[in-house]
Short mmCIF file of C-alpha atoms in Angstrom, two decimals:
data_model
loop_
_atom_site.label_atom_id
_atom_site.label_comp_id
_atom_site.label_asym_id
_atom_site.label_seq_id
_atom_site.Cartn_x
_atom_site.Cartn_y
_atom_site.Cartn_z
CA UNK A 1 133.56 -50.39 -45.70
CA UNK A 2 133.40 -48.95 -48.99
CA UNK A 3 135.84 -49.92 -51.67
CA UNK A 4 137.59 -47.36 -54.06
CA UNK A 5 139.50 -49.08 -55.84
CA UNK A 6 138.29 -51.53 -58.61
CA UNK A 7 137.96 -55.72 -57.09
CA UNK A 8 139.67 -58.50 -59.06
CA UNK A 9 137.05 -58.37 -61.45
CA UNK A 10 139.63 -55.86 -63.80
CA UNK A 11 142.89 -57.85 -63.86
CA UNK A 12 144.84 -55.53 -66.55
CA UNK A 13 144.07 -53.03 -68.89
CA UNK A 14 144.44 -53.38 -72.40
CA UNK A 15 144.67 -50.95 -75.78
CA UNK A 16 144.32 -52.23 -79.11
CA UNK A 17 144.91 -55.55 -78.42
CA UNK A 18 148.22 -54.54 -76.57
CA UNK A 19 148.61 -55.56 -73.02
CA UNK A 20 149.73 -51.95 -71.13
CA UNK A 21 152.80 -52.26 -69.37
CA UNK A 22 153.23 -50.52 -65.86
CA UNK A 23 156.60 -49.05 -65.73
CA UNK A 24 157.85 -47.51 -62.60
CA UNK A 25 157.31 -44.15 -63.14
CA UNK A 26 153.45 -44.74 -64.63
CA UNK A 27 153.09 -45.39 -60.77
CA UNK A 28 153.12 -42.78 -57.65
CA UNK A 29 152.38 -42.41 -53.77
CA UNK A 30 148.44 -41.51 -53.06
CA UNK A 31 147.94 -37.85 -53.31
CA UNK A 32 146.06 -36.44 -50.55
CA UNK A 33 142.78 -34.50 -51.32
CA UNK A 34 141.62 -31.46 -51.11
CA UNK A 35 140.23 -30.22 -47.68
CA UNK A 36 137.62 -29.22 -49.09
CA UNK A 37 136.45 -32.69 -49.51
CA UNK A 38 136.89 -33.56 -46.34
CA UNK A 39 135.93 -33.09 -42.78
CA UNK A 40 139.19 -34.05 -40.86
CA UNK A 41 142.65 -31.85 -41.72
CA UNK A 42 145.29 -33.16 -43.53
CA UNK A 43 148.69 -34.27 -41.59
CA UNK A 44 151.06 -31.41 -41.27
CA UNK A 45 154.30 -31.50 -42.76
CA UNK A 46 156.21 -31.25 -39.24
CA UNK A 47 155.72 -34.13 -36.67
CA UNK A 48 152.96 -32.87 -32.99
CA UNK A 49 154.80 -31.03 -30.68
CA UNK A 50 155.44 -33.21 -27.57
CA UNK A 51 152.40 -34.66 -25.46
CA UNK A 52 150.06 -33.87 -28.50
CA UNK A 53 148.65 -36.51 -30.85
CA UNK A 54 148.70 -36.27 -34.00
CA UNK A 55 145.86 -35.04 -36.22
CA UNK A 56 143.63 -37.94 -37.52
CA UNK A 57 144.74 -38.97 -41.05
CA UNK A 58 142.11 -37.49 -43.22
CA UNK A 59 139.22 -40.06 -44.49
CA UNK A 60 137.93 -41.22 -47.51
CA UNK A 61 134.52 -40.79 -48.69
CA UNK A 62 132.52 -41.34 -51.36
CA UNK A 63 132.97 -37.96 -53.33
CA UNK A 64 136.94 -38.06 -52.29
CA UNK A 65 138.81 -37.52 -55.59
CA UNK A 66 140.18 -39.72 -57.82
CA UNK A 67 143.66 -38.99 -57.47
CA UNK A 68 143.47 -39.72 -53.93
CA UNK A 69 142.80 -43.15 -54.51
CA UNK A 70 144.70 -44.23 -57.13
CA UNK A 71 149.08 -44.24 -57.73
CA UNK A 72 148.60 -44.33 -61.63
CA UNK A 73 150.32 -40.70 -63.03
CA UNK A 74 147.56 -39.43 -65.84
CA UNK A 75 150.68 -37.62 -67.35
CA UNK A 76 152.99 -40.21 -68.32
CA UNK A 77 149.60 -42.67 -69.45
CA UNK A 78 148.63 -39.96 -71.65
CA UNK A 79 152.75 -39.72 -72.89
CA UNK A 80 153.24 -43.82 -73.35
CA UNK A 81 149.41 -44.29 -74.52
CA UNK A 82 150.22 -41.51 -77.48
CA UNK A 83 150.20 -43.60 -80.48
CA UNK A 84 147.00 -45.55 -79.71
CA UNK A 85 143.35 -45.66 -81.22
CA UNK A 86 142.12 -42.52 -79.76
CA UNK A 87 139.16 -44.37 -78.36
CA UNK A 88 141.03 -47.26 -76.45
CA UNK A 89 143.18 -44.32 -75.25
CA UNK A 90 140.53 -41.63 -74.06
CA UNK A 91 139.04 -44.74 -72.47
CA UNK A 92 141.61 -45.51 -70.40
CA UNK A 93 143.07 -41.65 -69.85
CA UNK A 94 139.30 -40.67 -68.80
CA UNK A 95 139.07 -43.52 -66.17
CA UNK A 96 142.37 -42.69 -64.67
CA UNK A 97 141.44 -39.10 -64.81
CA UNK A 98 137.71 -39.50 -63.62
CA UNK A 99 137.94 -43.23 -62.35
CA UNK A 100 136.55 -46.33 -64.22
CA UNK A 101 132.69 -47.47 -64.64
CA UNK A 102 131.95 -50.73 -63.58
CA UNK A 103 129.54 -51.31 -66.35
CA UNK A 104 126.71 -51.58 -63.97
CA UNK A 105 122.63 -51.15 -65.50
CA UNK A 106 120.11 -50.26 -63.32
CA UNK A 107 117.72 -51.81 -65.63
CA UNK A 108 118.64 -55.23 -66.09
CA UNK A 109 118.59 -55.93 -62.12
CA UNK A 110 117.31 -55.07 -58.80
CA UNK A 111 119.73 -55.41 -55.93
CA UNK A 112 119.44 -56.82 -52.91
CA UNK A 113 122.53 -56.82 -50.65
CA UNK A 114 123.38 -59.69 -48.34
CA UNK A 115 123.63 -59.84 -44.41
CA UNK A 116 126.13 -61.95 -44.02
CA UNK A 117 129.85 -62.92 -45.56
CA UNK A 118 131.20 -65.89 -46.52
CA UNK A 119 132.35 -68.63 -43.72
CA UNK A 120 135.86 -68.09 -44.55
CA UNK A 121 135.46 -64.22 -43.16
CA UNK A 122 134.26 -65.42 -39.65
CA UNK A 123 136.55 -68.45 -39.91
CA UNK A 124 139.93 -66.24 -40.35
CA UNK A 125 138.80 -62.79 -38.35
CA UNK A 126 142.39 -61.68 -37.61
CA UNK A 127 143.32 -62.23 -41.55
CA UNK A 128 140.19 -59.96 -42.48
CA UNK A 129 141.05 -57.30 -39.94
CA UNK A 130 145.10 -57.28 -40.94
CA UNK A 131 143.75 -56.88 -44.49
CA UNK A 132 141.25 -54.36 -44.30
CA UNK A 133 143.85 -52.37 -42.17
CA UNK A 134 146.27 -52.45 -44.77
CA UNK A 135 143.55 -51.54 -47.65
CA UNK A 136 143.13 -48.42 -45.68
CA UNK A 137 146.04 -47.42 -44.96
CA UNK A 138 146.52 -47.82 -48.67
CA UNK A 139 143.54 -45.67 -49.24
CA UNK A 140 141.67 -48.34 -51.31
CA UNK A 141 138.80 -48.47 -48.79
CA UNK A 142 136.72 -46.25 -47.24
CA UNK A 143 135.26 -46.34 -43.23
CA UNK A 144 134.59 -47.55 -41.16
CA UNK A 145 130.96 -46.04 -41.12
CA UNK A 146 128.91 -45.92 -38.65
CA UNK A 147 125.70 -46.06 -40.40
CA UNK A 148 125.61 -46.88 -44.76
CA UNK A 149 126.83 -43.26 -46.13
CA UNK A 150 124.43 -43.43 -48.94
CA UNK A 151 121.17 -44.62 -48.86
CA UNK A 152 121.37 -47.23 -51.40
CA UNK A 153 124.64 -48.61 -50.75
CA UNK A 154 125.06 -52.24 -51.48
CA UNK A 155 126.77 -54.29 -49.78
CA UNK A 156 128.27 -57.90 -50.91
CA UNK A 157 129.57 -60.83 -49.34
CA UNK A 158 133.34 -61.42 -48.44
CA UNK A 159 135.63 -63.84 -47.70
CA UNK A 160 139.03 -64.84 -48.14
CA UNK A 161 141.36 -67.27 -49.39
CA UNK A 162 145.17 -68.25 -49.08
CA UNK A 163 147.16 -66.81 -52.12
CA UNK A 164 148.83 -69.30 -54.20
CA UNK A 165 152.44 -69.96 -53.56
CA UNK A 166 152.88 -67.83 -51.36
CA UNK A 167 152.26 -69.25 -47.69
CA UNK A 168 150.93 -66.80 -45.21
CA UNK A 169 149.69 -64.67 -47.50
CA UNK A 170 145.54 -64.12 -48.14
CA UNK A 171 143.52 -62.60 -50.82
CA UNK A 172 140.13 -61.02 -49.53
CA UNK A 173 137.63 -61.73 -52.10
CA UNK A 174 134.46 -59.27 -52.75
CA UNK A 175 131.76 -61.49 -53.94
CA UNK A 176 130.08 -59.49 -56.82
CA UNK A 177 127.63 -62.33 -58.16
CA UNK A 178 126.07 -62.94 -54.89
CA UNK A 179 123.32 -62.92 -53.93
CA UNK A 180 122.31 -64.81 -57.46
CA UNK A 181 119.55 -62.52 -59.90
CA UNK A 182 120.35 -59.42 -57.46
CA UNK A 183 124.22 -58.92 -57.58
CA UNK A 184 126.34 -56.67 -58.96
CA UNK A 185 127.36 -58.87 -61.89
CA UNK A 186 123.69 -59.49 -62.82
CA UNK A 187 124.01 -56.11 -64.05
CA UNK A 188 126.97 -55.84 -65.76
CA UNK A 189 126.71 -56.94 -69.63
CA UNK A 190 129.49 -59.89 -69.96
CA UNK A 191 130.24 -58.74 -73.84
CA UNK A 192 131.36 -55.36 -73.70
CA UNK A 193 133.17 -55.79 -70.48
CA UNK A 194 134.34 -59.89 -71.23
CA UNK A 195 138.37 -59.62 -70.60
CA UNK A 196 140.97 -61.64 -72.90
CA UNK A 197 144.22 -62.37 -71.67
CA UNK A 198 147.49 -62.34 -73.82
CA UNK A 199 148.36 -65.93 -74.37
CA UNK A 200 151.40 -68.19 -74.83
CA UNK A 201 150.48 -68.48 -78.62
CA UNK A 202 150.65 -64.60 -78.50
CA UNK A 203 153.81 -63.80 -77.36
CA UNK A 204 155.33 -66.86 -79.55
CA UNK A 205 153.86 -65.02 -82.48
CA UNK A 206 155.28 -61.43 -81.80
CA UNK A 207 158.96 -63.31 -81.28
CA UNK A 208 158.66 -64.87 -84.69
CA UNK A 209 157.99 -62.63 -86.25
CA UNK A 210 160.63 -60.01 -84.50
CA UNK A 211 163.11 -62.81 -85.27
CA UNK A 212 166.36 -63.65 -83.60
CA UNK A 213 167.72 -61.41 -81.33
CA UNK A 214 164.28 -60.58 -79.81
CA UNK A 215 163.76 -59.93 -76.14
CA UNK A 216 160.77 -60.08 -74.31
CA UNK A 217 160.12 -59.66 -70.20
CA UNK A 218 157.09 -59.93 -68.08
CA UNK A 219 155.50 -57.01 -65.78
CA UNK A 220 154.31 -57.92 -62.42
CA UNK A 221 152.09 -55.35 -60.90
CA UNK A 222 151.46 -55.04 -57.35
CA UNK A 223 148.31 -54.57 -56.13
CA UNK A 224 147.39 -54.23 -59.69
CA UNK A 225 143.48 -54.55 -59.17
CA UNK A 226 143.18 -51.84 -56.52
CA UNK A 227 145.69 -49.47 -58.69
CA UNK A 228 142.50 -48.52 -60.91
CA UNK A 229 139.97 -45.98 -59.49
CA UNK A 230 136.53 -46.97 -59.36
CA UNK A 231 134.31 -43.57 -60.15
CA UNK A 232 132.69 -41.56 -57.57
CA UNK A 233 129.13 -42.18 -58.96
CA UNK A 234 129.68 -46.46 -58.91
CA UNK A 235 131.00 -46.54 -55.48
CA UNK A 236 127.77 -47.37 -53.78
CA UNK A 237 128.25 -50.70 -55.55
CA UNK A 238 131.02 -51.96 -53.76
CA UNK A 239 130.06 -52.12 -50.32
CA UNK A 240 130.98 -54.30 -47.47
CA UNK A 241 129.86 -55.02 -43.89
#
């Protein structure tokens, strides 16, 4: 498996200082790509005749396009993100457009994948399988592959974990500072890519000094990790077995 869309590590996105909102219509369906990126053809607009199955939904690799892979609409980013620090705003307008770095340096780390997952994954099998099922069908994750589709893809251990208030429900975790001194994360700088919430204080702050009358509401993004598009070229990072 191979995934597309960024892990937990990238929570929200933020501009100036500002936390980014996700209004409705920043988000859309998955846009199929081009066939020319692929090797199976795309699903007709009209359902199979009788007594003929229908053609094979069309995979993702790792040179599928961004906009396959992620809902965020590059036109109304670019529209709401207009009065920004043209830095923060290329930043983000470029990763939706091209998909997001993770950060990674080749020369602060050697990899080394690991062989097996976390005891959780072999403990909970049917939760891992209903999960990865539903990452695909999202078109977050690529495969199954037979054999590693690049020759330095690495892969990380997985696992999951029961979501918090919310019975029933599980969050598969892709561990990217495993195996210690070889991961993923051993290569990532923490400064420039450190993340800083918006905090209590914060909002308290901005309704002071707004002063009565203010209103204020909180966004709650599904999915909101696996919205953002890792880039083609950082994709090899994020494997899983």
């Amino acid at each position: 498996m191979l995934a597309q869309a960024h892990s937990n590590a990238i929570a929200q996105v933020h501009a100036c200082g500002q936390e980014l909102a996700f209004p409705s219509r920043l988000l859309a369906g998955p846009v199929l790509p081009s066939s020319a990126s692929l090797s199976l053809q795309q699903l007709p607009n009209n359902p199979p005749a009788a007594g003929l199955a229908a053609p094979a939904r069309p995979t993702l690799g790792l040179i599928t396009p961004v906009a396959a892979v992620t809902p965020l609409v590059l036109e109304e980013f670019t529209r709401e993100l207009a009065t920004y620090p043209l830095s923060k705003r290329r930043y983000v307008l470029d990763g939706i457009r091209l998909g997001f770095r993770v950060g990674w340096e080749p020369d602060r780390v050697s990899l080394r994948s690991r062989t097996s997952n976390m005891r959780s994954a072999s403990d909970h099998p049917d939760v891992v399988d209903a999960y990865l099922s539903s990452e695909l069908a999202a078109r977050r994750v690529a495969g199954p592959f037979t054999s590693p589709p690049v020759p330095l893809l690495h892969v990380s251990p997985f696992g999951v974990i029961p979501k918090n208030h919310q019975p029933g429900k599980w969050r598969l975790i892709l561990d990217l500072s495993s195996p210690a001194g070889h991961s993923v994360n051993d290569g990532i700088p923490k400064d420039p890519y450190s993340l800083h919430y918006v905090k209590v204080d914060d909002a308290i702050r901005a309704l002071v000094d707004l002063g009565p009358g203010a209103l204020m509401a909180k966004f709650d993004v599904k999915a909101a990790y696996r919205n953002i598009p890792i880039h083609p070229d950082d994709r090899y990072l994020l494997g899983m077995k």
